[in-house]
Coordinates of C-alpha atoms in Angstrom, one line a residue:
M22 CA -0.3 -0.1 0.1
G23 CA 1.3 3.2 -0.2
K24 CA 1.5 6.4 0.9
L25 CA 0.0 10.4 -0.1
Y26 CA 2.2 13.1 1.2
V27 CA 0.5 16.6 0.6
I28 CA 3.5 19.0 0.9
G29 CA 3.7 22.4 1.7
I30 CA 6.4 23.8 -0.6
G31 CA 6.9 26.8 0.3
P32 CA 8.2 29.9 -1.6
G33 CA 9.6 27.7 -4.2
S34 CA 13.0 27.8 -3.3
V35 CA 14.7 24.5 -1.8
E36 CA 16.5 27.3 0.3
N37 CA 13.1 27.8 1.9
M38 CA 11.5 23.9 2.0
S39 CA 11.8 22.7 5.2
L40 CA 13.9 19.5 5.2
R41 CA 10.9 17.3 6.0
A42 CA 9.3 18.1 2.5
Y43 CA 12.6 18.0 1.2
N44 CA 13.4 14.8 2.4
T45 CA 9.7 13.8 1.3
I46 CA 9.7 14.5 -1.8
K47 CA 12.6 13.4 -2.5
K48 CA 11.7 9.5 -1.5
C49 CA 8.8 9.9 -3.0
N50 CA 8.4 7.8 -6.7
V51 CA 5.2 9.6 -7.8
I52 CA 4.8 13.9 -7.8
V53 CA 1.7 15.7 -8.6
G54 CA 0.7 19.2 -8.8
Y55 CA -0.2 21.9 -10.7
T56 CA 2.4 22.8 -13.5
K57 CA 4.3 26.2 -12.3
Y58 CA 4.4 24.7 -8.9
I59 CA 5.7 20.8 -10.4
E60 CA 8.4 23.8 -12.4
M61 CA 10.0 25.0 -8.8
I62 CA 11.2 21.9 -8.3
K63 CA 12.5 20.2 -11.2
E64 CA 15.7 19.7 -9.7
L65 CA 14.4 17.6 -6.8
I66 CA 12.3 15.3 -9.3
E67 CA 14.2 14.2 -12.4
G68 CA 13.5 10.8 -13.4
K69 CA 10.1 10.7 -11.3
E70 CA 6.1 9.8 -12.7
V71 CA 5.0 13.2 -12.4
H72 CA 1.7 14.4 -13.3
S73 CA 1.3 18.2 -14.0
T74 CA -2.3 20.1 -14.1
G75 CA -3.4 23.6 -15.3
M76 CA -5.6 26.1 -13.4
K77 CA -9.5 24.7 -11.9
S78 CA -8.2 21.2 -12.2
E79 CA -7.8 21.1 -8.2
E80 CA -10.6 18.2 -7.6
D81 CA -9.9 16.3 -10.7
R82 CA -5.5 16.4 -9.5
C83 CA -6.6 15.3 -5.9
K84 CA -8.3 12.6 -6.7
L85 CA -5.8 11.8 -9.2
A86 CA -3.3 11.6 -6.0
L87 CA -5.4 9.4 -4.1
E88 CA -6.3 6.7 -6.5
L89 CA -2.0 7.0 -7.5
A90 CA -1.4 6.5 -3.4
K91 CA -3.1 2.9 -3.8
D92 CA -0.3 1.8 -4.7
N93 CA 2.8 4.5 -4.2
D94 CA 4.3 7.4 -2.4
V95 CA 3.2 10.3 -3.9
A96 CA 3.9 13.4 -3.3
L97 CA 1.1 16.3 -4.1
V98 CA 2.9 19.9 -4.3
S99 CA 1.0 23.1 -3.3
T100 CA 3.5 25.9 -2.4
G101 CA 3.1 28.3 0.6
D102 CA 1.8 25.9 3.6
S103 CA -0.4 23.1 1.9
G104 CA -3.3 23.5 4.8
I105 CA -3.2 27.2 4.0
Y106 CA -4.8 27.7 0.2
G107 CA -3.4 24.6 -0.7
M108 CA -4.4 20.8 -1.1
A109 CA -5.0 19.7 2.3
G110 CA -8.5 20.5 2.8
L111 CA -9.4 18.8 -0.4
I112 CA -7.1 15.9 -0.3
L113 CA -9.1 15.5 3.5
E114 CA -12.9 16.4 2.1
L115 CA -12.7 13.6 -1.2
S116 CA -10.5 11.0 1.3
T117 CA -12.0 7.4 2.9
K118 CA -10.1 6.2 5.7
E119 CA -8.6 4.2 4.1
D120 CA -6.4 6.4 2.6
N121 CA -2.9 6.7 4.0
I122 CA -1.8 10.5 4.4
E123 CA -0.1 12.4 5.7
I124 CA 0.0 16.4 6.2
I125 CA 3.9 17.6 5.2
P126 CA 3.6 22.5 6.2
G127 CA 5.6 24.6 4.5
I128 CA 6.5 28.8 5.2
T129 CA 3.5 30.4 3.6
A130 CA 3.0 34.0 1.8
S131 CA 2.5 36.3 4.9
S132 CA 5.3 34.5 6.5
A133 CA 7.9 34.6 3.6
A134 CA 6.7 38.0 3.2
G135 CA 6.5 39.2 6.6
S136 CA 10.3 38.0 7.4
V137 CA 11.9 40.5 4.1
L138 CA 10.4 42.9 5.2
G139 CA 11.1 42.8 9.7
A140 CA 8.3 41.9 12.0
P141 CA 5.0 43.2 10.8
L142 CA 3.2 39.8 11.3
M143 CA 4.6 40.2 15.6
H144 CA 1.2 40.7 17.2
D145 CA -2.4 39.4 16.2
N146 CA -2.9 39.0 12.4
C147 CA -5.3 37.1 9.6
N148 CA -5.1 36.4 6.3
I149 CA -7.5 36.8 3.8
S150 CA -7.8 36.1 0.1
L151 CA -9.1 38.2 -2.3
S152 CA -10.7 36.0 -4.9
D153 CA -14.2 35.2 -5.5
L154 CA -13.9 32.0 -7.2
L155 CA -14.4 29.8 -4.4
T156 CA -15.6 32.4 -2.1
P157 CA -19.1 35.1 -2.8
Y158 CA -17.2 38.8 -2.6
E159 CA -19.8 39.8 -0.1
D160 CA -18.5 37.8 2.3
I161 CA -14.5 39.0 1.5
K162 CA -15.6 42.5 2.0
K163 CA -17.3 41.9 5.8
R164 CA -14.7 39.5 7.2
V165 CA -11.8 42.8 5.8
D166 CA -14.7 44.8 7.8
M167 CA -14.4 42.9 10.7
A168 CA -10.0 42.3 10.5
A169 CA -9.7 46.2 10.5
A170 CA -12.6 46.8 13.1
S171 CA -10.6 44.4 15.4
D172 CA -7.4 46.0 14.9
F173 CA -5.8 42.5 13.4
I174 CA -2.7 42.9 11.0
I175 CA -3.9 42.2 7.9
S176 CA -2.1 40.2 4.9
L177 CA -4.2 40.0 1.6
Y178 CA -3.7 36.7 -0.7
N179 CA -4.8 36.7 -4.6
P180 CA -5.1 40.3 -4.0
R181 CA -5.2 41.6 -7.8
S182 CA -5.9 40.1 -10.9
K183 CA -7.3 41.5 -14.6
G184 CA -10.7 40.4 -13.7
R185 CA -10.8 41.3 -10.2
P186 CA -9.5 45.0 -11.0
H187 CA -10.9 47.0 -8.1
Y188 CA -11.7 44.6 -5.5
L189 CA -8.1 46.1 -3.6
K190 CA -9.0 49.4 -4.0
E191 CA -12.8 48.9 -2.8
C192 CA -11.4 46.8 0.5
I193 CA -8.4 49.0 1.2
E194 CA -11.4 52.2 1.8
I195 CA -13.3 49.9 4.3
I196 CA -9.9 49.7 5.8
K197 CA -9.3 53.5 6.3
K198 CA -12.2 53.6 7.7
Y199 CA -10.8 51.9 10.7
R200 CA -6.5 52.8 10.7
D201 CA -5.0 55.8 10.4
G202 CA -3.2 57.1 7.3
K203 CA -0.1 56.7 8.1
T204 CA -0.6 53.1 8.1
P205 CA 2.2 50.9 6.9
I206 CA 1.1 48.8 3.6
A207 CA 3.9 46.4 1.9
V208 CA 3.6 45.1 -1.5
V209 CA 6.0 42.1 -1.8
E210 CA 6.3 40.3 -5.3
H211 CA 7.4 36.6 -5.2
A212 CA 8.9 36.6 -1.6
L213 CA 12.1 34.6 -1.2
R214 CA 12.3 34.3 -4.6
E215 CA 13.8 34.7 -7.9
G216 CA 12.0 38.1 -8.4
Q217 CA 11.6 39.2 -5.2
N218 CA 10.3 42.6 -5.2
I219 CA 8.8 45.1 -2.0
Q220 CA 7.1 48.2 -2.7
K221 CA 6.5 50.2 0.5
F222 CA 3.6 52.6 1.8
T223 CA 1.5 54.2 4.2
L224 CA -2.5 53.8 3.7
E225 CA -2.8 57.1 2.3
D226 CA -0.4 57.1 -0.2
F227 CA -1.5 53.6 -1.4
N228 CA -1.3 52.2 -4.6
D229 CA -3.0 49.2 -5.9
E230 CA -2.1 49.6 -9.1
V231 CA 1.5 48.0 -8.7
V232 CA 0.2 44.7 -7.2
N233 CA -0.7 41.7 -9.7
M234 CA -1.0 37.5 -8.3
M235 CA 1.8 37.2 -7.6
S236 CA 1.8 39.8 -5.0
I237 CA 0.4 40.1 -1.2
V238 CA -0.4 42.9 0.4
I239 CA 0.7 43.4 4.6
I240 CA -1.4 45.9 6.2
G241 CA -0.3 46.4 9.7
N242 CA -2.0 47.3 12.3
S243 CA -3.0 50.7 14.8
K244 CA 0.6 50.1 16.8
S245 CA 2.5 49.5 13.4
Y246 CA 5.4 51.8 12.2
W247 CA 8.4 51.7 9.9
K248 CA 11.3 51.8 10.8
D249 CA 14.9 52.7 9.1
G250 CA 13.1 50.7 6.3
Y251 CA 11.7 47.9 9.1
F252 CA 8.4 47.4 9.0
I253 CA 7.5 46.6 12.5
T254 CA 4.5 45.6 14.6
P255 CA 5.2 45.6 18.3
R256 CA 4.1 42.8 20.4
G257 CA 4.1 45.1 23.7
Y258 CA 7.4 44.1 25.2
K259 CA 8.9 47.4 28.2
I260 CA 11.5 49.0 26.3
G261 CA 13.5 51.0 28.1
N262 CA 15.8 52.0 30.7
K263 CA 14.5 50.5 33.8

């Protein structure tokens, strides 16, 4: 009997992959994933049986991985963390009690982006995807509103696409109801991989047109600030001389 490993490969570079994820991919004889994610790990999967699918084929991909895992050790890969907008949830929904499954975590996009910005996520924070493919937009706006009202640091995934160019701007306007104009915002494109680009703003001068689907947008809370180029959210430590 085989086993299915649902693996978060992190940002995509081998050096930012966990040792557990790396070793599991190496030992599996079958690899399944979205075409772009397969390309990111091509140096690890030479000589293996590889099955790749395009966008919007997530259910077919998961069903294939479950079927192949009846007789093989299979790695189903996702970027970031497999349990945060990855394949872990769908796999478990489609699985039966006979399936042998292990979930292997990875670095999610907000953590990757946060590490290159400084320490923006040091206090209570949340991730919200602006993609309405699986979630109604009215629900997304409600979540943004409640997160902003609760003073969470907010990381926006899938922030802007050609099909929904105005969602990000509208959500920023919602956040402005609760945050000062000097609140820091950062856009990180291709965090921790080739082509990484960082752009820094405040809420009052934010330009949503620099954002695309390869970006993540992090909005600070009421205590966040820029210091010497670093995005910092205080945790509440008492700093100073006794």
